[in-house]
XYZ file of C-alpha atoms in Angstrom:
769
model
C 15.046 -12.383 -47.232
C 11.642 -10.385 -46.266
C 9.163 -11.372 -44.022
C 6.135 -10.191 -42.018
C 5.403 -10.677 -38.534
C 2.293 -9.974 -36.112
C 3.382 -9.083 -32.556
C 1.172 -9.116 -29.693
C 2.579 -7.568 -26.523
C 0.850 -7.559 -23.175
C 2.013 -5.627 -20.240
C 2.380 -1.997 -19.007
C 2.826 -0.837 -22.551
C 0.143 1.894 -22.876
C 0.832 5.515 -21.809
C 4.595 5.090 -21.140
C 5.518 6.339 -24.728
C 5.810 2.752 -26.333
C 4.180 3.442 -29.814
C 6.314 6.380 -30.380
C 9.493 4.026 -29.264
C 8.530 1.310 -31.658
C 7.507 4.010 -34.380
C 11.424 5.036 -34.348
C 12.836 1.710 -34.107
C 10.941 0.377 -37.276
C 12.101 3.619 -38.921
C 15.618 3.234 -37.876
C 15.728 -0.168 -38.972
C 13.691 0.502 -42.406
C 10.846 -1.719 -41.387
C 7.460 -1.038 -42.757
C 3.947 -1.735 -41.084
C 1.847 -0.526 -38.225
C 1.157 -0.503 -34.446
C -1.968 0.298 -32.560
C -3.157 -0.235 -28.782
C -5.742 -2.672 -28.092
C -7.182 -3.481 -24.877
C -4.783 -6.150 -24.173
C -1.799 -4.025 -24.915
C -0.655 -3.459 -28.358
C -0.358 -5.009 -31.548
C 2.262 -4.528 -34.039
C 2.553 -5.740 -37.967
C 6.103 -5.435 -39.328
C 7.798 -6.295 -42.071
C 11.191 -6.111 -43.849
C 14.532 -7.838 -44.091
C 14.744 -10.984 -41.870
C 18.101 -9.645 -39.861
C 16.397 -6.203 -39.177
C 13.547 -8.208 -37.860
C 15.619 -9.941 -35.606
C 16.948 -6.588 -34.381
C 13.649 -5.327 -33.950
C 12.705 -8.466 -31.533
C 15.655 -7.903 -29.653
C 15.523 -4.232 -29.072
C 11.867 -4.504 -27.978
C 13.107 -5.650 -24.543
C 16.766 -4.380 -24.280
C 15.650 -0.807 -25.474
C 12.063 -0.168 -24.328
C 11.118 2.936 -22.461
C 12.077 2.831 -18.632
C 8.347 2.759 -17.622
C 7.296 -0.173 -19.843
C 6.693 -3.666 -18.620
C 6.527 -6.733 -20.990
C 4.834 -9.335 -19.482
C 4.290 -11.467 -22.652
C 5.226 -11.262 -26.314
C 4.043 -13.498 -28.792
C 4.874 -13.346 -32.506
C 3.921 -15.334 -35.902
C 4.713 -15.081 -39.430
C 2.072 -13.403 -41.783
C 2.361 -12.999 -45.848
C 3.778 -10.090 -47.161
C 1.634 -7.029 -47.556
C 3.983 -4.844 -49.270
C 3.501 -2.019 -46.674
C 5.347 1.472 -47.721
C 5.759 2.945 -44.328
C 5.431 2.166 -40.856
C 2.566 3.885 -38.911
C 0.412 4.595 -36.040
C -3.157 3.501 -36.366
C -6.195 3.983 -34.376
C -6.831 1.976 -31.187
C -8.806 -1.322 -31.266
C -11.429 -1.321 -28.306
C -12.776 -4.947 -29.444
C -11.777 -8.176 -27.151
C -11.017 -8.960 -23.615
C -9.291 -6.277 -21.852
C -6.121 -7.395 -20.137
C -3.822 -4.421 -21.035
C -1.969 -3.243 -17.699
C -3.315 0.136 -16.661
C -0.172 2.225 -15.473
C -0.044 4.221 -12.347
C 0.211 7.802 -11.806
C 3.917 8.867 -12.518
C 5.816 11.821 -10.953
C 6.789 14.709 -13.046
C 9.979 14.110 -15.192
C 13.029 16.092 -15.025
C 12.544 16.965 -18.738
C 9.061 18.674 -17.922
C 10.553 19.882 -14.573
C 12.967 21.789 -16.472
C 10.509 23.271 -18.940
C 8.087 24.307 -16.531
C 10.726 26.716 -15.095
C 12.051 27.717 -18.303
C 10.660 31.535 -18.784
C 11.189 30.591 -22.623
C 8.981 27.698 -22.885
C 5.446 28.100 -23.589
C 4.351 25.794 -20.749
C 6.312 28.228 -18.317
C 4.784 27.852 -14.458
C 1.902 25.690 -16.161
C 0.443 23.411 -13.453
C -0.383 20.847 -15.830
C 2.715 19.789 -17.867
C 3.416 16.451 -18.779
C 4.743 13.981 -21.322
C 4.803 10.507 -22.298
C 7.179 9.597 -19.599
C 5.136 11.304 -16.750
C 1.907 12.575 -15.328
C -1.499 11.178 -14.404
C -2.732 7.837 -15.489
C -4.956 5.561 -13.192
C -6.468 8.820 -11.861
C -7.853 9.720 -15.139
C -8.647 6.543 -16.985
C -12.160 5.222 -17.187
C -11.777 2.591 -19.645
C -9.277 0.542 -21.826
C -7.463 1.298 -24.257
C -5.725 4.257 -22.937
C -6.713 6.917 -25.379
C -7.452 10.562 -24.581
C -11.143 10.008 -25.275
C -11.536 7.308 -22.392
C -9.950 10.038 -19.971
C -11.106 12.710 -18.114
C -8.819 14.730 -20.280
C -11.613 14.091 -23.140
C -13.159 17.460 -21.882
C -10.302 19.692 -23.114
C -9.784 19.994 -26.544
C -6.284 20.156 -27.999
C -4.862 23.414 -29.300
C -3.127 23.389 -32.698
C 0.279 23.623 -30.949
C -0.407 20.782 -28.373
C -2.140 18.658 -31.587
C 1.269 19.113 -33.602
C 3.136 17.827 -30.666
C 0.747 14.948 -29.922
C 0.805 13.829 -33.841
C 4.763 14.460 -34.219
C 6.374 10.902 -33.768
C 9.808 12.440 -33.050
C 8.316 14.481 -30.222
C 8.342 13.618 -26.429
C 4.640 14.270 -26.245
C 3.517 11.964 -29.006
C 0.364 10.510 -28.113
C 0.692 11.547 -24.520
C -2.971 11.546 -23.723
C -2.982 14.241 -20.773
C -1.324 16.695 -23.017
C -2.104 20.092 -22.219
C -0.992 23.714 -22.228
C -2.084 26.977 -20.814
C -4.102 27.872 -24.071
C -6.302 24.451 -23.947
C -5.534 22.486 -20.432
C -6.870 22.681 -17.226
C -6.610 25.541 -14.737
C -6.085 26.119 -10.926
C -7.692 28.773 -8.976
C -8.368 29.371 -5.245
C -11.588 30.107 -3.330
C -12.517 30.658 0.253
C -14.387 27.713 2.281
C -17.475 29.534 1.069
C -16.620 28.894 -2.477
C -15.674 32.723 -3.351
C -13.380 32.910 -6.023
C -9.998 34.794 -4.666
C -7.680 34.549 -7.871
C -6.555 32.203 -10.976
C -3.616 30.243 -12.635
C -0.044 31.040 -11.184
C -1.461 33.691 -9.092
C -3.648 31.394 -6.952
C -0.405 29.331 -6.385
C 1.359 32.444 -5.029
C -1.739 33.458 -2.796
C -1.772 29.785 -1.621
C 1.837 30.099 -0.386
C 1.116 33.595 1.463
C -1.966 31.817 3.187
C 0.240 28.894 4.389
C 2.792 31.517 5.736
C -0.222 33.107 7.421
C -0.909 29.962 9.222
C -4.077 28.543 7.102
C -5.243 25.322 6.537
C -5.514 24.625 2.537
C -7.226 22.000 0.748
C -5.200 20.983 -2.245
C -6.653 19.151 -5.277
C -3.939 16.949 -6.227
C -3.407 13.819 -8.548
C -5.650 11.766 -6.960
C -7.527 13.317 -4.532
C -7.506 16.337 -2.015
C -4.752 17.083 0.575
C -4.647 19.252 3.603
C -1.719 21.662 3.750
C -0.355 23.527 6.469
C 3.260 24.876 7.392
C 5.139 22.160 9.069
C 7.013 24.178 11.385
C 4.002 26.268 12.430
C 2.662 24.546 15.972
C -0.410 26.507 16.025
C -1.251 25.640 12.521
C -0.694 22.061 13.018
C -2.535 21.677 15.938
C -5.344 23.343 14.291
C -5.254 21.043 11.577
C -5.648 18.058 13.796
C -8.278 19.820 15.922
C -10.304 20.227 12.808
C -9.606 16.760 11.092
C -10.222 15.079 14.475
C -6.702 13.468 14.358
C -5.268 13.505 17.651
C -1.378 12.072 17.175
C -1.276 9.898 14.345
C 1.773 10.940 12.322
C 1.309 13.561 9.528
C 2.881 13.120 6.106
C 5.345 15.986 5.170
C 6.317 17.006 1.760
C 9.750 18.953 1.283
C 10.957 21.374 -1.507
C 13.767 18.940 -2.440
C 16.253 16.112 -1.458
C 19.054 18.394 0.279
C 16.261 19.897 2.549
C 15.404 16.355 3.684
C 18.697 15.590 4.374
C 19.055 18.535 6.878
C 16.122 16.715 8.949
C 16.503 13.004 8.678
C 19.198 10.322 7.989
C 18.936 9.489 4.050
C 20.806 6.266 2.865
C 21.440 5.760 -0.964
C 18.808 3.389 -1.240
C 16.178 5.861 0.771
C 17.345 8.593 -1.617
C 16.449 6.400 -4.919
C 13.019 5.870 -3.241
C 12.258 9.570 -2.630
C 13.332 10.388 -6.386
C 11.636 7.343 -7.799
C 8.722 7.658 -10.421
C 6.408 6.480 -7.582
C 7.524 9.108 -5.033
C 6.043 7.402 -1.899
C 6.103 8.696 1.459
C 9.105 6.971 2.659
C 9.650 6.681 6.542
C 12.711 8.218 7.250
C 14.742 8.446 10.657
C 15.053 11.889 12.082
C 18.447 13.445 12.852
C 18.904 14.671 16.395
C 20.856 17.703 15.175
C 18.167 18.579 12.668
C 18.948 21.974 10.596
C 15.505 22.776 9.792
C 12.700 22.985 12.362
C 9.934 20.649 12.336
C 6.629 21.263 14.496
C 6.863 18.669 17.283
C 3.396 17.916 16.912
C 3.727 16.648 13.198
C 4.858 13.226 14.811
C 4.878 12.905 18.533
C 7.034 10.780 20.046
C 8.084 9.109 16.804
C 11.597 8.962 15.829
C 10.567 8.683 12.291
C 9.014 11.268 9.913
C 6.982 10.077 6.702
C 8.255 12.545 4.061
C 7.863 12.787 -0.008
C 8.958 14.911 -2.386
C 6.893 16.916 -4.884
C 5.172 14.762 -7.601
C 2.832 16.700 -9.448
C 3.738 20.286 -11.650
C 1.153 21.909 -8.988
C 3.350 20.548 -6.089
C 6.859 21.456 -7.597
C 5.259 25.267 -8.139
C 3.796 25.477 -4.610
C 7.172 24.425 -3.086
C 8.990 26.575 -5.319
C 6.977 29.421 -3.911
C 6.694 28.258 -0.350
C 10.580 27.060 0.029
C 9.633 25.135 3.346
C 8.611 21.839 4.433
C 4.773 21.369 4.583
C 2.120 18.867 6.055
C 0.526 17.104 3.047
C -2.244 14.687 4.743
C -5.287 13.097 2.940
C -8.239 15.314 2.691
C -10.718 13.772 4.434
C -12.302 13.725 8.146
C -10.309 11.015 10.036
C -11.807 7.545 8.977
C -13.504 8.858 5.701
C -12.107 8.561 2.398
C -10.417 11.229 0.374
C -12.406 13.870 -1.519
C -11.950 13.960 -5.373
C -14.278 16.331 -6.498
C -14.524 20.105 -5.995
C -18.217 20.513 -4.783
C -17.924 17.446 -2.423
C -14.593 18.688 -0.926
C -16.098 22.297 -0.225
C -18.928 20.580 1.575
C -16.875 17.782 3.873
C -13.772 19.934 4.283
C -15.046 23.439 4.596
C -15.086 23.005 8.394
C -11.240 22.087 8.239
C -9.501 24.071 5.386
C -9.596 27.934 4.906
C -9.052 28.104 1.264
C -8.933 25.450 -1.433
C -6.774 25.345 -4.585
C -8.868 23.491 -7.140
C -8.425 22.706 -10.488
C -10.941 21.589 -13.152
C -9.478 18.189 -14.538
C -11.758 15.574 -13.362
C -10.191 12.769 -10.880
C -12.016 9.535 -12.118
C -10.868 7.917 -8.896
C -9.372 8.126 -5.597
C -5.653 7.259 -5.251
C -4.017 8.069 -1.808
C -0.197 8.599 -1.720
C 2.034 5.269 -1.076
C 3.868 4.734 2.120
C 7.467 2.856 1.951
C 10.646 2.445 3.836
C 13.666 0.553 3.357
C 14.381 -2.668 5.288
C 17.482 -4.978 5.007
C 18.250 -3.130 1.983
C 14.980 -3.759 0.134
C 11.826 -1.403 -0.434
C 8.982 -2.321 1.612
C 5.477 -0.887 1.037
C 3.275 -0.127 3.944
C 0.210 1.426 1.960
C 0.202 0.580 -1.875
C -1.381 3.228 -3.991
C -0.134 6.089 -6.276
C 2.586 5.018 -8.016
C 1.971 1.445 -7.517
C -1.719 0.415 -8.008
C -3.204 -0.868 -10.019
C -0.089 -2.925 -11.666
C -0.821 -6.520 -11.401
C 1.059 -9.733 -9.965
C 1.354 -12.649 -12.190
C 0.910 -15.909 -10.295
C 1.999 -19.324 -10.911
C -0.506 -22.082 -11.801
C -3.354 -20.184 -12.287
C -6.966 -21.877 -12.200
C -9.489 -21.061 -14.860
C -11.729 -19.030 -12.635
C -11.707 -15.625 -12.557
C -13.018 -13.982 -9.326
C -12.846 -10.919 -6.800
C -11.706 -10.799 -3.188
C -12.884 -8.250 -1.181
C -9.882 -8.067 1.600
C -10.260 -7.244 5.187
C -12.068 -4.255 7.562
C -8.918 -2.399 7.882
C -6.734 -1.071 5.627
C -8.911 -2.490 2.798
C -7.989 -3.024 -1.016
C -9.875 -5.417 -3.097
C -8.411 -7.581 -5.943
C -9.117 -8.923 -9.212
C -8.008 -12.355 -10.299
C -8.131 -12.435 -14.057
C -6.125 -15.250 -16.134
C -3.082 -15.409 -14.488
C -3.098 -12.198 -13.284
C -4.310 -10.564 -10.068
C -5.112 -6.974 -10.300
C -4.891 -5.151 -6.571
C -6.616 -2.077 -6.263
C -5.363 1.198 -4.404
C -5.400 1.255 -0.903
C -9.296 2.208 0.255
C -9.029 2.293 4.064
C -10.997 1.372 7.071
C -14.545 0.395 6.213
C -15.810 1.977 9.356
C -18.611 4.384 7.409
C -20.899 4.901 4.817
C -18.667 6.872 2.633
C -16.175 4.095 3.211
C -18.696 1.531 2.207
C -19.401 3.440 -1.077
C -15.604 4.004 -1.851
C -15.232 0.089 -1.673
C -18.502 -0.720 -3.341
C -17.268 1.679 -6.536
C -13.937 0.268 -6.623
C -15.429 -3.243 -6.862
C -17.590 -2.017 -9.743
C -14.770 0.168 -11.197
C -12.746 -2.835 -11.398
C -15.439 -5.072 -13.214
C -16.001 -2.416 -15.741
C -12.496 -1.578 -16.515
C -11.346 -5.220 -17.106
C -14.897 -6.588 -18.215
C -14.952 -9.264 -15.789
C -18.059 -10.444 -14.304
C -16.401 -12.747 -11.134
C -17.458 -16.206 -10.929
C -17.765 -15.752 -7.248
C -16.387 -13.527 -4.473
C -14.001 -14.150 -1.754
C -14.129 -12.619 1.726
C -12.556 -12.910 5.341
C -14.321 -15.400 7.654
C -15.331 -12.644 10.038
C -19.261 -12.569 9.875
C -19.574 -8.843 11.025
C -17.161 -7.323 8.506
C -18.736 -4.914 5.862
C -16.956 -6.683 3.111
C -18.040 -9.861 3.986
C -21.933 -8.478 4.541
C -21.366 -7.307 0.933
C -20.632 -10.744 -0.584
C -23.373 -12.153 1.289
C -25.914 -9.614 -0.055
C -24.741 -10.367 -3.897
C -26.605 -12.769 -6.017
C -23.328 -15.075 -6.490
C -21.144 -17.619 -4.864
C -19.061 -16.874 -2.109
C -15.862 -18.244 -0.449
C -14.570 -17.383 2.819
C -10.621 -17.374 3.394
C -9.372 -17.452 6.990
C -7.362 -13.972 7.685
C -4.020 -15.426 8.602
C -3.841 -17.924 5.818
C -4.475 -15.028 3.611
C -1.636 -13.376 5.110
C 0.577 -16.266 4.784
C -0.179 -16.960 0.883
C 0.312 -13.680 0.237
C 3.927 -13.681 1.184
C 4.199 -17.157 -0.035
C 3.183 -16.173 -3.699
C 4.881 -12.698 -3.574
C 8.237 -14.432 -2.888
C 7.467 -17.197 -5.444
C 7.923 -19.812 -3.012
C 7.587 -23.579 -3.523
C 7.496 -26.353 -1.261
C 6.582 -26.510 2.510
C 7.535 -23.138 4.430
C 7.103 -22.323 8.352
C 4.909 -19.186 8.537
C 4.826 -16.844 11.178
C 1.528 -14.607 10.963
C 1.238 -12.201 13.835
C -1.131 -9.256 13.795
C -3.909 -7.609 15.889
C -7.126 -9.048 15.007
C -8.102 -11.967 12.752
C -11.354 -14.447 13.000
C -10.403 -17.816 13.788
C -11.777 -21.223 12.608
C -12.857 -21.755 16.262
C -14.699 -18.290 16.578
C -12.002 -16.927 18.964
C -9.773 -13.586 17.977
C -6.562 -15.116 16.462
C -3.396 -12.942 15.843
C -0.482 -14.987 17.092
C -0.167 -17.871 14.770
C 2.021 -20.227 13.294
C 1.352 -22.531 10.196
C 3.286 -25.316 7.815
C 2.222 -24.282 4.616
C 2.293 -24.771 0.806
C 0.224 -24.570 -2.282
C -1.657 -27.802 -1.396
C -1.902 -27.966 2.580
C -1.428 -26.030 5.576
C -1.188 -27.228 9.295
C -1.784 -24.689 12.046
C 1.077 -25.782 14.211
C 1.396 -23.310 17.318
C -0.281 -20.541 18.449
C 0.067 -18.010 21.463
C -1.561 -18.790 24.689
C -5.059 -17.407 24.679
C -6.614 -14.687 26.959
C -9.594 -12.915 27.452
C -10.045 -9.230 26.480
C -12.799 -7.066 28.290
C -14.831 -5.142 26.025
C -13.863 -7.060 22.900
C -13.000 -4.362 19.951
C -12.861 -1.541 22.279
C -9.465 -3.131 23.664
C -7.890 -1.920 20.216
C -7.715 1.418 21.605
C -7.351 0.973 25.133
C -4.142 -1.250 25.603
C -4.630 -1.168 29.412
C -7.749 -3.921 28.799
C -5.286 -6.169 26.917
C -2.988 -5.880 30.033
C -5.849 -6.517 32.522
C -6.588 -9.717 30.151
C -3.079 -10.773 30.892
C -2.779 -10.370 34.302
C -6.232 -11.956 34.958
C -5.145 -15.079 33.157
C -1.848 -14.966 35.470
C -3.578 -14.277 38.934
C -7.210 -14.132 38.704
C -9.411 -11.322 40.311
C -6.804 -10.444 42.922
C -3.689 -8.894 41.035
C -1.276 -8.116 43.061
C -0.471 -4.270 41.378
C 1.505 -3.043 44.629
C 4.027 -5.945 44.480
C 4.821 -5.658 40.741
C 4.844 -1.752 40.962
C 2.208 -1.248 38.712
C 0.991 1.928 40.362
C -0.364 3.818 37.444
C -3.122 1.208 37.553
C -3.767 0.331 40.659
C -6.146 2.998 41.446
C -8.082 2.851 38.244
C -11.714 1.852 38.882
C -11.689 0.900 35.145
C -8.957 -2.048 35.980
C -11.778 -3.409 38.618
C -14.624 -3.308 36.216
C -12.588 -5.041 33.513
C -11.636 -7.821 36.007
C -15.236 -8.124 37.074
C -16.296 -8.199 33.220
C -13.707 -11.143 32.879
C -14.890 -12.809 35.961
C -18.206 -12.846 34.688
C -17.509 -13.428 31.162
C -19.179 -10.048 30.086
C -18.528 -8.677 26.569
C -15.359 -10.761 26.391
C -13.411 -11.932 23.292
C -10.847 -14.767 23.821
C -7.803 -13.977 21.628
C -4.143 -15.081 20.846
C -3.413 -11.861 19.255
C 0.611 -10.726 18.950
C -0.670 -7.461 18.610
C -2.716 -7.545 22.069
C 0.474 -8.829 23.934
C 2.474 -5.705 22.548
C -0.833 -3.627 23.760
C -0.399 -5.120 27.403
C 3.396 -4.823 27.524
C 2.960 -1.381 26.271
C 0.436 -0.560 29.163
C 2.480 -2.605 31.809
C 5.586 -0.154 31.310
C 3.164 3.036 31.219
C 4.373 3.585 27.585
C 0.743 3.717 26.548
C -2.521 2.796 28.008
C -4.799 4.321 25.481
C -4.142 4.673 21.586
C -5.405 7.715 19.417
C -4.842 5.449 16.244
C -4.449 1.893 15.514
C -0.969 0.462 16.479
C 0.285 3.400 18.458
C 0.795 1.369 21.771
C 2.805 -1.027 19.866
C 4.804 1.704 17.781
C 5.721 3.560 21.108
C 6.784 0.171 22.695
C 9.078 -0.370 19.422
C 10.561 2.949 20.029
C 11.444 2.430 23.699
C 13.571 -0.502 22.582
C 17.340 -0.128 22.034
C 19.702 -2.042 20.116
C 22.412 -2.626 22.691
C 20.545 -5.272 24.700
C 20.809 -9.009 23.786
C 19.203 -10.745 26.615
C 15.684 -12.013 26.444
C 13.172 -13.453 28.772
C 11.924 -16.978 29.383
C 8.696 -18.763 27.663
C 7.514 -22.165 27.731
C 6.064 -24.377 24.994
C 3.118 -26.552 25.868
C 2.435 -29.661 23.813
C -1.267 -30.155 22.799
C -2.811 -30.896 19.601
C -0.781 -27.793 18.387
C 2.183 -26.409 20.461
C 1.020 -23.218 22.976
C 3.604 -20.392 23.392
C 3.153 -19.629 27.070
C 4.038 -16.185 27.420
C 3.435 -16.414 31.305
C 6.955 -16.821 32.495
C 7.987 -13.460 30.193
C 5.490 -11.460 32.043
C 6.614 -12.665 35.482
C 10.091 -11.845 34.230
C 9.213 -8.316 33.439
C 7.449 -7.962 36.716
C 10.764 -8.577 38.367
C 12.473 -6.151 36.306
C 9.735 -3.517 37.217
C 10.328 -4.434 40.962
C 14.373 -3.947 40.526
C 13.757 -0.603 38.427
C 15.284 -1.901 35.196
C 14.758 0.873 32.679
C 11.755 0.878 30.498
C 13.885 0.798 27.460
C 15.952 -2.243 28.433
C 12.605 -4.204 29.031
C 11.265 -3.343 25.847
C 14.120 -4.413 23.967
C 14.114 -7.926 26.165
C 10.784 -8.090 25.255
C 10.978 -7.798 21.416
C 14.260 -10.447 21.984
C 12.012 -12.968 23.535
C 9.756 -12.639 20.396
C 12.424 -13.454 18.292
C 13.777 -16.042 20.271
C 10.201 -17.665 20.142
C 10.318 -17.761 16.112
C 13.850 -19.352 16.184
C 13.087 -22.111 18.721
C 9.852 -22.978 16.529
C 11.800 -22.421 13.260
C 14.137 -25.397 14.835
C 11.482 -27.650 16.208
C 9.639 -27.650 13.030
C 12.991 -27.718 10.935
C 11.550 -25.960 7.551
C 14.026 -24.055 6.060
C 12.154 -21.345 4.693
C 10.530 -19.008 7.075
C 7.661 -16.573 6.377
C 7.337 -13.310 8.315
C 3.854 -11.899 7.768
C 1.051 -9.915 9.502
C 0.977 -6.412 10.627
C 3.232 -6.878 13.654
C 6.007 -6.994 11.210
C 5.834 -3.480 10.160
C 7.747 -3.242 13.464
C 11.459 -2.935 11.910
C 13.132 -3.295 14.940
C 11.381 -6.951 15.326
C 11.498 -7.999 11.581
C 14.939 -6.991 11.445
C 16.257 -8.705 14.540
C 14.471 -11.559 13.649
C 15.633 -11.612 9.755
C 18.898 -11.534 11.128
C 18.695 -14.105 13.814
C 17.384 -16.693 11.446
C 19.851 -16.074 8.754
C 22.552 -16.546 11.446
C 21.677 -20.042 12.213
C 20.809 -21.293 8.541
C 17.229 -20.565 7.662
C 16.055 -18.117 4.995
C 13.506 -15.768 6.072
C 10.807 -14.056 3.485
C 8.820 -10.944 4.099
C 6.940 -8.724 2.320
C 7.925 -5.900 -0.013
C 5.683 -5.036 -2.962
C 2.422 -6.276 -0.847
C 1.536 -4.557 2.322
C 2.412 -7.048 5.283
C -0.559 -5.374 7.123
C -4.321 -5.783 6.413
C -3.755 -3.709 2.999
C -2.611 -7.236 1.591
C -4.871 -9.747 2.612
C -6.984 -9.221 -0.635
C -4.051 -10.359 -2.779
C -3.858 -13.153 0.121
C -7.264 -14.238 -0.398
C -7.022 -14.514 -4.088
C -3.566 -16.637 -4.047
C -5.159 -19.037 -1.473
C -8.333 -19.651 -3.157
C -6.454 -20.115 -6.503
C -4.352 -22.765 -4.229
C -7.381 -24.491 -3.152
C -9.231 -24.707 -6.643
C -5.880 -26.423 -7.634
C -5.815 -28.855 -4.811
C -9.385 -29.750 -5.333
C -8.945 -30.078 -9.273
C -5.972 -32.354 -8.646
C -7.979 -34.041 -5.920
C -10.949 -34.895 -8.389
C -8.679 -36.061 -10.948
C -6.868 -38.255 -8.880
C -10.455 -39.841 -8.151
C -11.132 -40.415 -11.620
C -8.046 -41.758 -12.249
C -8.578 -44.362 -9.746
C -11.761 -45.195 -10.982
C -10.597 -45.583 -14.417
C -8.041 -48.191 -12.837
């Protein structure tokens, strides 16, 4: 018996070879009809034998392209039309956009093989791609995903490319970025005055030679410019740091292949899979002590980890083939500025950094930085969510009717658009610390509104009144909602892990504006979808100089010491000799005494800083989190003891850290190694979590906030909690740092709206009774 079905599919089904897959499947099963893209996904009408249609519906899910993701599939029966063939027809741009825009995808093996095949017409071509790989998010301007809606519209296909594009049996059938040397984009190298050196593959060979000479190269990649130097050339690395104003923050590396990475770092099976994945993020890997390849000591000073990625574009592969050694591949910007995406802008902003520019003429629509990830407890954990991941959405449960935008935090900013039951989280934007960053932030908000054709009913922001993102919301002619920083962290982890019922949440980070106007950061909550209780908090202390203390960890230490001893701090008694003669310490104590420019804080991040300074590991940070990171790296796994602390019952429990510091003073006096003290400090934090978990007795434990980027702390906490019967949950796809705040703001707002709606319905029911 013959039937005709209309099938609507939503999800990541554009730009992944889904229409060619459906075309081949329909012909294989002798079905007739058509498929087209629309701004919600794809629409299919198909008719034929009932058994064949049932197989078609089954194979849609089981045999779909590996990069495709079906979020929803709905079908209904239609009258037979007697179609004589199955066709791919023109896209329909009407309606409400809800199709998933696919992230940019690393070069596939088939294209890589062709690029290095002398007999292939795309031999050594820098922009080879197919339906399984290549640019997506960085080139799309609007939905549906068709060539005319991308920056490839400026390149008219040649006859050969057109033939492949229109051939359903070809791997490049409807590959929107399809190109070849005859009709597609091209590369060239120019000096920092804009003078042309050479073009095409000669430009790549010349770039390799310049890197060998120690020159700094600005390379226009997939989602923006990168700054490139030889990774084992100390003088080149230092020159890059000096010009970029990046003192000690680790620099990302790109290696030619997996084998070369294994000569430098320990690589587990899971880490290997992450390096080779279509997302190809920067992966944090542990260095080997007996590395077979020399990497400059200035790439990641005092850091046992290296951030490494493999080539992910044809251009990177060609350059790495020519150069053959690891390179630095860091974001193309001056520190704290957004990444450059336009040739003219890069030449203007980066000419003081780069000696030469390897550029191309394919426009980048929006900046998309490299993602950063690592493996924790056998699972991928994303620290920076950008290329390869954004802007794929997260489906949320019990979605409210309202659509809105949440604007994230001040540091590691991202924004999120809630539409229907999806939250679309933007790529990493960065710190909102200058006018360029502000422009990038506002452009991203406009970009998302345009792509998804959403006019938000309100904007959601952090409670901090001075955040640029908060000020932006207040300046708009719309309603706004404020969400407390740490509750956003907790809500993000709660929803990411699809939790239900009450949980005990541990949220530790550096800075977050509290309900009482103080700086929070060592917080504990009982949380579920309809309620929360601020159940515990670290003992507060004063920070002299306020936000300056984020960079000068000795300020956190003086705040702790003053809280314990008052103005007369016994430096000599506790062998804090490195600070005793500092005039700064006297000034800081005076500031606290007179409460001049001081902030009250419960921040766990600042406690890390204080201990790092106390042990003379780091007194001043050149990048965010440096003091805490170096303290983590000083710890060793063999130590299992911890320090004491006390829990003080008030309206909420106060975790008093004073006994811990007093015991650290004793260890310093007894010349206990710094590594042992650091480990005992980390163990104490784990014991605090365990003791409070037992006290509140909720079996599900959330671990969230920037402090849980510390893998030593996170893994010890997970292991200890599991050992005594608790189930810990942490972030994997959403960053645990402030990059996840926008998602958490959206989730918390959704929870709050649902809660209010339920309360209002309950009142109505009561009145009826």
